[in-house]
PDB file of C-alpha atoms in Angstrom:
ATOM      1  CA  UNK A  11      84.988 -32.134 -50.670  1.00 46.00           C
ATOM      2  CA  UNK A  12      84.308 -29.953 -47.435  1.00 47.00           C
ATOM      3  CA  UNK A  13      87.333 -27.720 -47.992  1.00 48.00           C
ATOM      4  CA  UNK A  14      86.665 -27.475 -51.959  1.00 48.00           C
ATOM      5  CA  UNK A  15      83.312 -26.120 -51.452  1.00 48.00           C
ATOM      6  CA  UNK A  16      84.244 -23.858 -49.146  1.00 47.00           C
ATOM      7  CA  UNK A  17      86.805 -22.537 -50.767  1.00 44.00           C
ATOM      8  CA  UNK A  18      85.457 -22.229 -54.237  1.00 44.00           C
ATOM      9  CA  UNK A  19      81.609 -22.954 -53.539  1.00 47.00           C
ATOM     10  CA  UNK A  20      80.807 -20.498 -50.578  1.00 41.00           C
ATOM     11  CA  UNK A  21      83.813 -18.145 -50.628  1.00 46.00           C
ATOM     12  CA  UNK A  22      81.987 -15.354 -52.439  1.00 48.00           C
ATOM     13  CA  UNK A  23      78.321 -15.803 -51.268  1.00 49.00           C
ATOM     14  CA  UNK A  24      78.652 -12.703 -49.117  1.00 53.00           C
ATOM     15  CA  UNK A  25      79.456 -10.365 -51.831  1.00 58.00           C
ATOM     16  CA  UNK A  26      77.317  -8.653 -53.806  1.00 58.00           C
ATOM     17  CA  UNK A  27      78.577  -7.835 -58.083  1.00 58.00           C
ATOM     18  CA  UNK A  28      77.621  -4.520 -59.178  1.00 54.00           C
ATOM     19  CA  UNK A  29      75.441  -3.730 -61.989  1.00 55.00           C
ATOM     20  CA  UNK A  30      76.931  -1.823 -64.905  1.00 56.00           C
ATOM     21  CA  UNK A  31      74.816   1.455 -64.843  1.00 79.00           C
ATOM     22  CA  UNK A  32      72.503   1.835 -67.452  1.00 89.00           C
ATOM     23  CA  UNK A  33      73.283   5.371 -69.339  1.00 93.00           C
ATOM     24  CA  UNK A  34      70.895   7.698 -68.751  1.00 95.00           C
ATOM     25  CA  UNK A  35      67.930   7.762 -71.262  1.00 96.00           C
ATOM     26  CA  UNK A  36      67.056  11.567 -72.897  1.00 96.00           C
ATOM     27  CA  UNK A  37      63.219  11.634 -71.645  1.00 96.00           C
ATOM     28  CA  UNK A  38      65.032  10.899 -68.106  1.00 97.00           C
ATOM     29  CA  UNK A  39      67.946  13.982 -68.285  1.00 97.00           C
ATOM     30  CA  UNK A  40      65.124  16.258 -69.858  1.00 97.00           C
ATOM     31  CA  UNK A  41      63.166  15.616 -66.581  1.00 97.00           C
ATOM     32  CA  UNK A  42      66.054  16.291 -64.370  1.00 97.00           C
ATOM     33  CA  UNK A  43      66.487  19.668 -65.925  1.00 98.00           C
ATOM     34  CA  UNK A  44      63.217  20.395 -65.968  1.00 97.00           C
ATOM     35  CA  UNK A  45      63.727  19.430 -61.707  1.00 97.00           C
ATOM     36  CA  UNK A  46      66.658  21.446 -61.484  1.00 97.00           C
ATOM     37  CA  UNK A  47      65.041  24.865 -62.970  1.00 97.00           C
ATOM     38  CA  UNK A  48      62.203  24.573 -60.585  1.00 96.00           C
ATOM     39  CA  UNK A  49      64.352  24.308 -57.935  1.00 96.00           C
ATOM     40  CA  UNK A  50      66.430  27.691 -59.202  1.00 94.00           C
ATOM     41  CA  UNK A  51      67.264  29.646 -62.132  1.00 95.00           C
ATOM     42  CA  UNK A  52      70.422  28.336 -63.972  1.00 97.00           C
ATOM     43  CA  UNK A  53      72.332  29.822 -66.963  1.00 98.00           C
ATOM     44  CA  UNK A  54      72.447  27.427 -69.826  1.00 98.00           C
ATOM     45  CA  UNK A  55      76.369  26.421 -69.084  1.00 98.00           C
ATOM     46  CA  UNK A  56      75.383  25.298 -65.766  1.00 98.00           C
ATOM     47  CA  UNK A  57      72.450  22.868 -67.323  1.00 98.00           C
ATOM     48  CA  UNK A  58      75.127  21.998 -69.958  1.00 97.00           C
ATOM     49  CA  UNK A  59      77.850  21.009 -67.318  1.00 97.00           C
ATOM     50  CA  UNK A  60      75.139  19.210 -64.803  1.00 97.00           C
ATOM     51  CA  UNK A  61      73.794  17.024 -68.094  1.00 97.00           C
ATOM     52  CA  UNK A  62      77.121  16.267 -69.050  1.00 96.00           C
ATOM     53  CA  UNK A  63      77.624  14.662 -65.612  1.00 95.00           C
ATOM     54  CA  UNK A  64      74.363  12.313 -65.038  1.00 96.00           C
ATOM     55  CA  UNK A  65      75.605   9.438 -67.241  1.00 94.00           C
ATOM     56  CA  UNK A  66      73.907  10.302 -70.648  1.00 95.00           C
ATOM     57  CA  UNK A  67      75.645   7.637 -73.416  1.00 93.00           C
ATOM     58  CA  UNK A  68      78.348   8.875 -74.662  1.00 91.00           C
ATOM     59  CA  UNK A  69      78.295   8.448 -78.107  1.00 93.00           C
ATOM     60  CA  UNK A  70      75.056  10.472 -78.296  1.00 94.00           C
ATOM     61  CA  UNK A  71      75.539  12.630 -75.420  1.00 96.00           C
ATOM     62  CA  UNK A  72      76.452  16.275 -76.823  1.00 96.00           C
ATOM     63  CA  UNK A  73      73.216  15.492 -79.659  1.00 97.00           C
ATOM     64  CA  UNK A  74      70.944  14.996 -76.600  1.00 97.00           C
ATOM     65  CA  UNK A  75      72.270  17.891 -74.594  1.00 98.00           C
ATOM     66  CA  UNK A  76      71.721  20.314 -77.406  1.00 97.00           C
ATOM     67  CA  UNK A  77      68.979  18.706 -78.152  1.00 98.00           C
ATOM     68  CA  UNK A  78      67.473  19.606 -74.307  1.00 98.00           C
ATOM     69  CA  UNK A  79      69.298  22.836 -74.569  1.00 98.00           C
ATOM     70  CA  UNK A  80      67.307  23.922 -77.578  1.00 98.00           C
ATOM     71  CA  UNK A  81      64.273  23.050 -75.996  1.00 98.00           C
ATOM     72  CA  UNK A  82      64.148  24.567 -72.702  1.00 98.00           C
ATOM     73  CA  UNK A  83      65.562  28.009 -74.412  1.00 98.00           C
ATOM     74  CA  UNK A  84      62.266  27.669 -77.071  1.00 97.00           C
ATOM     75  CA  UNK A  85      59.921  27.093 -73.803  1.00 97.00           C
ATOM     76  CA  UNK A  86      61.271  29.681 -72.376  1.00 96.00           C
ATOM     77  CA  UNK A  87      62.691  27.847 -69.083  1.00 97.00           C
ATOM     78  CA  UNK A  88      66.201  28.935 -69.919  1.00 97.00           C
ATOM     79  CA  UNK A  89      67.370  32.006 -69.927  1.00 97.00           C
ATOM     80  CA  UNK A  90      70.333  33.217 -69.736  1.00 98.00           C
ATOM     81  CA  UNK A  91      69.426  37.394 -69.691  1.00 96.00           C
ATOM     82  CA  UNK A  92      66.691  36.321 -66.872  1.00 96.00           C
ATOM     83  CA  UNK A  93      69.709  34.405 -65.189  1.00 98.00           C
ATOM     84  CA  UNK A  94      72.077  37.311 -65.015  1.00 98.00           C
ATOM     85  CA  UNK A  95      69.832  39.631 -63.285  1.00 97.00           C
ATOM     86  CA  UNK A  96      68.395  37.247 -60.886  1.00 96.00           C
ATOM     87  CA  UNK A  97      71.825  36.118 -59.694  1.00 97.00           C
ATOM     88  CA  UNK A  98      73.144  39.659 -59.338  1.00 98.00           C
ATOM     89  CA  UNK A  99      70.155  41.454 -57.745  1.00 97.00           C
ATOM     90  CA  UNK A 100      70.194  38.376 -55.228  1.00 97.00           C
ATOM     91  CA  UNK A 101      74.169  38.896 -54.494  1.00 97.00           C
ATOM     92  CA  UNK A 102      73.602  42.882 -54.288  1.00 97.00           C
ATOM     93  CA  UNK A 103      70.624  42.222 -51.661  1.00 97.00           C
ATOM     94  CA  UNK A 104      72.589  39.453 -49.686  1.00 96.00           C
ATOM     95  CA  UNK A 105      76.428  40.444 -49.735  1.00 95.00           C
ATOM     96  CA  UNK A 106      78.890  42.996 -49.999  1.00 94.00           C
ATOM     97  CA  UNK A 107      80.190  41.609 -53.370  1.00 95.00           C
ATOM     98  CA  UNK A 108      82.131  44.152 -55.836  1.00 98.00           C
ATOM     99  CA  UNK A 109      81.383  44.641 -59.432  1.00 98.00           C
ATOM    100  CA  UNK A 110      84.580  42.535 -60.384  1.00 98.00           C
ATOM    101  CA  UNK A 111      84.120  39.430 -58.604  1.00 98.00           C
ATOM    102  CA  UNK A 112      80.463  39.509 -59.671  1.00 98.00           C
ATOM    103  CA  UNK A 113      81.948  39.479 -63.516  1.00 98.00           C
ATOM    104  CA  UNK A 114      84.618  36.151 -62.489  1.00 98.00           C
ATOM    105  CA  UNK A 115      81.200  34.728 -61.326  1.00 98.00           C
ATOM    106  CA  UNK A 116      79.167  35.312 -63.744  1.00 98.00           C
ATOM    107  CA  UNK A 117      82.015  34.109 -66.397  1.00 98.00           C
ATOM    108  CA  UNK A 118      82.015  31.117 -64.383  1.00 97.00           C
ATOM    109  CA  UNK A 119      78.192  30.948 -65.580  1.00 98.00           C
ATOM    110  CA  UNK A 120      78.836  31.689 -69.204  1.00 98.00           C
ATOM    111  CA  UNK A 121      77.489  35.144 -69.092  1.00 98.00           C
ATOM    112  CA  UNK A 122      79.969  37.444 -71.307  1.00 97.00           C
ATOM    113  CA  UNK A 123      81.211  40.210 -69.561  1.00 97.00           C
ATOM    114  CA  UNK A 124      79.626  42.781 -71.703  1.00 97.00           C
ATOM    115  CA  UNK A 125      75.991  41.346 -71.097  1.00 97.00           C
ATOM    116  CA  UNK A 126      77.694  41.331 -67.086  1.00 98.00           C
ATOM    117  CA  UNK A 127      78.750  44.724 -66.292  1.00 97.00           C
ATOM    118  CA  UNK A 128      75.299  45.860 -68.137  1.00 97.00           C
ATOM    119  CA  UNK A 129      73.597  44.161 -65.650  1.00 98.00           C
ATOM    120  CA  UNK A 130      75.496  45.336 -62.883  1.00 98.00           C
ATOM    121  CA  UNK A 131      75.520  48.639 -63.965  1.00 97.00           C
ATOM    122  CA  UNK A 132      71.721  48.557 -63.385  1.00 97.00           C
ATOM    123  CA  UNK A 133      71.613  46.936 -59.905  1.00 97.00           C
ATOM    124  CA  UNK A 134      74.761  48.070 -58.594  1.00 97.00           C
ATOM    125  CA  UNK A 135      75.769  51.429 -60.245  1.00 97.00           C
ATOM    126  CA  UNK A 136      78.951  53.046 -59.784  1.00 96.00           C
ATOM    127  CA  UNK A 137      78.147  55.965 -56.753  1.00 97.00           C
ATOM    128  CA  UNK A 138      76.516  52.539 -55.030  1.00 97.00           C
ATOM    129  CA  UNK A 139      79.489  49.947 -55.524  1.00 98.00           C
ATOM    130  CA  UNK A 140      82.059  53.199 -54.244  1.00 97.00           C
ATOM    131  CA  UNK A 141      79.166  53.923 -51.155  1.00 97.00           C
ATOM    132  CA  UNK A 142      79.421  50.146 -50.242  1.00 97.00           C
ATOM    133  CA  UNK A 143      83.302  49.908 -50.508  1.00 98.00           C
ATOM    134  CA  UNK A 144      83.638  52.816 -48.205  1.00 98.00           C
ATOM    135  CA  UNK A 145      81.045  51.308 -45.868  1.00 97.00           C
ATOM    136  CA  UNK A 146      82.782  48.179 -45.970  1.00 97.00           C
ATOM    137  CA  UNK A 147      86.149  50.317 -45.297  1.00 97.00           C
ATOM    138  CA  UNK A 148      85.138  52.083 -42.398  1.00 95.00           C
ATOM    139  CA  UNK A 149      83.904  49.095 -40.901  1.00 95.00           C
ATOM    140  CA  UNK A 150      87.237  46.859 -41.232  1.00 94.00           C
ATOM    141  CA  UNK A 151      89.171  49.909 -39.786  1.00 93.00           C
ATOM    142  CA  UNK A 152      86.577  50.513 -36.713  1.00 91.00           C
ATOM    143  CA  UNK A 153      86.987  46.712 -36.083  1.00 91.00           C
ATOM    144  CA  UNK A 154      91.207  47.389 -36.060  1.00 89.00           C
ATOM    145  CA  UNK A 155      90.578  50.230 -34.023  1.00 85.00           C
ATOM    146  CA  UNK A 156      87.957  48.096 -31.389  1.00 85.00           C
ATOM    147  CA  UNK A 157      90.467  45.206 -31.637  1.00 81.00           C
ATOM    148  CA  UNK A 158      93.667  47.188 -30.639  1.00 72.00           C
ATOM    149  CA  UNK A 159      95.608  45.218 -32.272  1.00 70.00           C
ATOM    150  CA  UNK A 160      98.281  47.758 -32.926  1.00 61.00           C
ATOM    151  CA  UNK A 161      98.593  49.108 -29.198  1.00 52.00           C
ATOM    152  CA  UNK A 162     101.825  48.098 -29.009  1.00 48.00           C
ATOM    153  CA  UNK A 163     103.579  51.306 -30.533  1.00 48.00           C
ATOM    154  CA  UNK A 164     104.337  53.861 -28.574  1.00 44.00           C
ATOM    155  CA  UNK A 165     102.041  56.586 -27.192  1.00 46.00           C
ATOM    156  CA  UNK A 166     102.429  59.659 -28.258  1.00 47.00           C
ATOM    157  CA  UNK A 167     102.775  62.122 -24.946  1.00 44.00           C
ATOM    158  CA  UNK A 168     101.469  65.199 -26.854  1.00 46.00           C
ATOM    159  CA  UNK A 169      98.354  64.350 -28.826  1.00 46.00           C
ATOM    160  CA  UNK A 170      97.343  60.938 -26.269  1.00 44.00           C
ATOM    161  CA  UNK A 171      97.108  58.589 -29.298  1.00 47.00           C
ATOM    162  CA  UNK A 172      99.138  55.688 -30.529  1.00 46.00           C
ATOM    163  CA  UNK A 173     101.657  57.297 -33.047  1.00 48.00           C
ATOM    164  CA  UNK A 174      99.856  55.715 -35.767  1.00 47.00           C
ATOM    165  CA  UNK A 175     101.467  58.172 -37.908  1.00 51.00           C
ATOM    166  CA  UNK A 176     104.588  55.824 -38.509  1.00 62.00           C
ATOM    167  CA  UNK A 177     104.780  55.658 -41.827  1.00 68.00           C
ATOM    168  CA  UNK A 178     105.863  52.094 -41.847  1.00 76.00           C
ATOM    169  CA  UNK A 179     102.671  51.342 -39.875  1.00 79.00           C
ATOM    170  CA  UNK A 180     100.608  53.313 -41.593  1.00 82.00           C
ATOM    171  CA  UNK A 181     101.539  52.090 -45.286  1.00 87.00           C
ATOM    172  CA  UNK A 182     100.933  48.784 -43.576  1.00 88.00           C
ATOM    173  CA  UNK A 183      97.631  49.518 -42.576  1.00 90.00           C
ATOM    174  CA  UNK A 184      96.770  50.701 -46.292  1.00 93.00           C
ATOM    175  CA  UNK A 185      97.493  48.023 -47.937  1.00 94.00           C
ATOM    176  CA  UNK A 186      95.825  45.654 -45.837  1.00 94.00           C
ATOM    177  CA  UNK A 187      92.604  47.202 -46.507  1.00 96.00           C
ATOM    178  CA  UNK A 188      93.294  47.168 -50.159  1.00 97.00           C
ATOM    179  CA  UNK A 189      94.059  43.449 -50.111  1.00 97.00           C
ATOM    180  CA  UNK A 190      90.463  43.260 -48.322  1.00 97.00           C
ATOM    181  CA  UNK A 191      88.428  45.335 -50.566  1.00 98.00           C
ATOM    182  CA  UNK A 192      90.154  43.499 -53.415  1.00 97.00           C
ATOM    183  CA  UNK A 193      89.290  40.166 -52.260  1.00 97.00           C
ATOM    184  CA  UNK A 194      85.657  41.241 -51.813  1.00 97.00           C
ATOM    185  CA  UNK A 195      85.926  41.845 -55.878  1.00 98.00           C
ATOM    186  CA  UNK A 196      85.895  45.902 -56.045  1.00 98.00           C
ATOM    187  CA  UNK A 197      87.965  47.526 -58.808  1.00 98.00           C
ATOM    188  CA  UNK A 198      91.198  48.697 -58.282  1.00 97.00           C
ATOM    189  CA  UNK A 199      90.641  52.243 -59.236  1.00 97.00           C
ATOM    190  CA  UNK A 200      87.999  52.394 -56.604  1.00 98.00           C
ATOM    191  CA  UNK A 201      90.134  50.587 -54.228  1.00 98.00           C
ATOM    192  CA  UNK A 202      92.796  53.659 -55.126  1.00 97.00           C
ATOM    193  CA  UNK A 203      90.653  56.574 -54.929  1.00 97.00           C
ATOM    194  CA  UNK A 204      88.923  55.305 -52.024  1.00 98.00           C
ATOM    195  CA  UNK A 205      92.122  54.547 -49.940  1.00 97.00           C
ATOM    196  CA  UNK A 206      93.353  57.965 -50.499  1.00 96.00           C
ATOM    197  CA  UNK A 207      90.448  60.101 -49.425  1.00 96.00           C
ATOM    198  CA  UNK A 208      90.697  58.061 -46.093  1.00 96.00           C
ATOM    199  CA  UNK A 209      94.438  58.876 -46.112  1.00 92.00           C
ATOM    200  CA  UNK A 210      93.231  62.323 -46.300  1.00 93.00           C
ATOM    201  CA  UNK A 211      90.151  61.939 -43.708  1.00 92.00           C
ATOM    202  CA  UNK A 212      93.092  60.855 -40.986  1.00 87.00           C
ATOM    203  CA  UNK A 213      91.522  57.566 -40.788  1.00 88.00           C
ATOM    204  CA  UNK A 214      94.422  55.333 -40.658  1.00 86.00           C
ATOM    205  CA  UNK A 215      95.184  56.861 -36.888  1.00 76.00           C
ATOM    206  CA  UNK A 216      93.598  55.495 -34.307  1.00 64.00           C
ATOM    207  CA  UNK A 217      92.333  56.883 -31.002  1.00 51.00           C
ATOM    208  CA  UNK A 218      93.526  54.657 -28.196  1.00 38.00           C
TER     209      UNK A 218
END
């Protein structure tokens, strides 16, 4: 009787069963994206994508996330012109971000890219965006220079500077700060005419 019970009586005392979860009800998800707009602005596919992921039923779901949708746009709490410009004045103040990568971002948002580069043309205009990638230039290459990284060529006896001039090296050099500046999200024309007035400036040798 002893070994019975224990076995089948008191085996599975210990363990807990889970609950099924209850789907989320519609008055509940409208709160929670009510909570998440206080907390930041949003576009409207980011409130899409974050109702679409808090359980709502899902044989009603898309009806009650349009539903919400519709709502917050007619109150005004959604926005997705409001959202564009917030989110790119705040990159422009806080990083070194190029006009391309904030258009992949913003796409990422569901802001088109014409509504995008209008945007950006009006927080980050083009004499700005080519300023910053030169400042951001002259910076990487001042930290190559600092690092002396490339002091293993050969000085060159009659000018008393590393004979940066190697066209190997140099061509080297250039397109590592293109990959850089690319990465950072600047256009490639930029990238181009930028690379080739520093060409001209002499900056790709370094004093030593």
């Amino acid at each position: 009787m002893s070994t019975a019970r224990g076995s089948s009586g008191f085996g599975g005392m210990g363990r807990k069963r889970k609950r099924p979860t209850e789907p989320v009800k519609p008055e509940e998800a409208w709160t929670k994206a009510l909570l998440w707009l206080s907390r930041r602005s949003l576009s409207r596919r980011e409130v899409e994508m974050r109702l679409r992921r808090i359980g709502l039923a899902e044989e009603s779901a898309e009806e009650v996330i349009e539903a919400i949708i519709e709502r917050l746009l007619e109150r005004g709490y959604l926005d997705d012109s409001r959202f564009a410009r917030s989110f790119v004045r705040y990159r422009v103040e806080t990083s070194s971000t190029g006009s391309q990568r904030l258009i992949r971002d913003l796409a990422v948002r569901g802001i088109e890219e014409e509504a995008a580069k209008a945007v950006i043309d009006e927080f980050l205009p083009g004499a700005e965006e080519e300023a910053r990638a030169r400042r951001l230039a002259e910076k990487k290459l001042d930290e190559w220079a600092r690092s002396g990284r490339f002091s293993k060529v050969k000085d060159n006896a009659d000018s008393g500077r590393a004979n940066m001039d190697v066209p190997g090296l140099r061509r080297e050099l250039v397109a590592r700060l293109g990959r850089h500046l690319q990465q950072k999200g600047f256009p490639l024309s930029l990238i181009y005419r930028l690379l080739d007035s520093l060409e001209a400036e002499g900056r790709f040798t370094f004093d030593v």
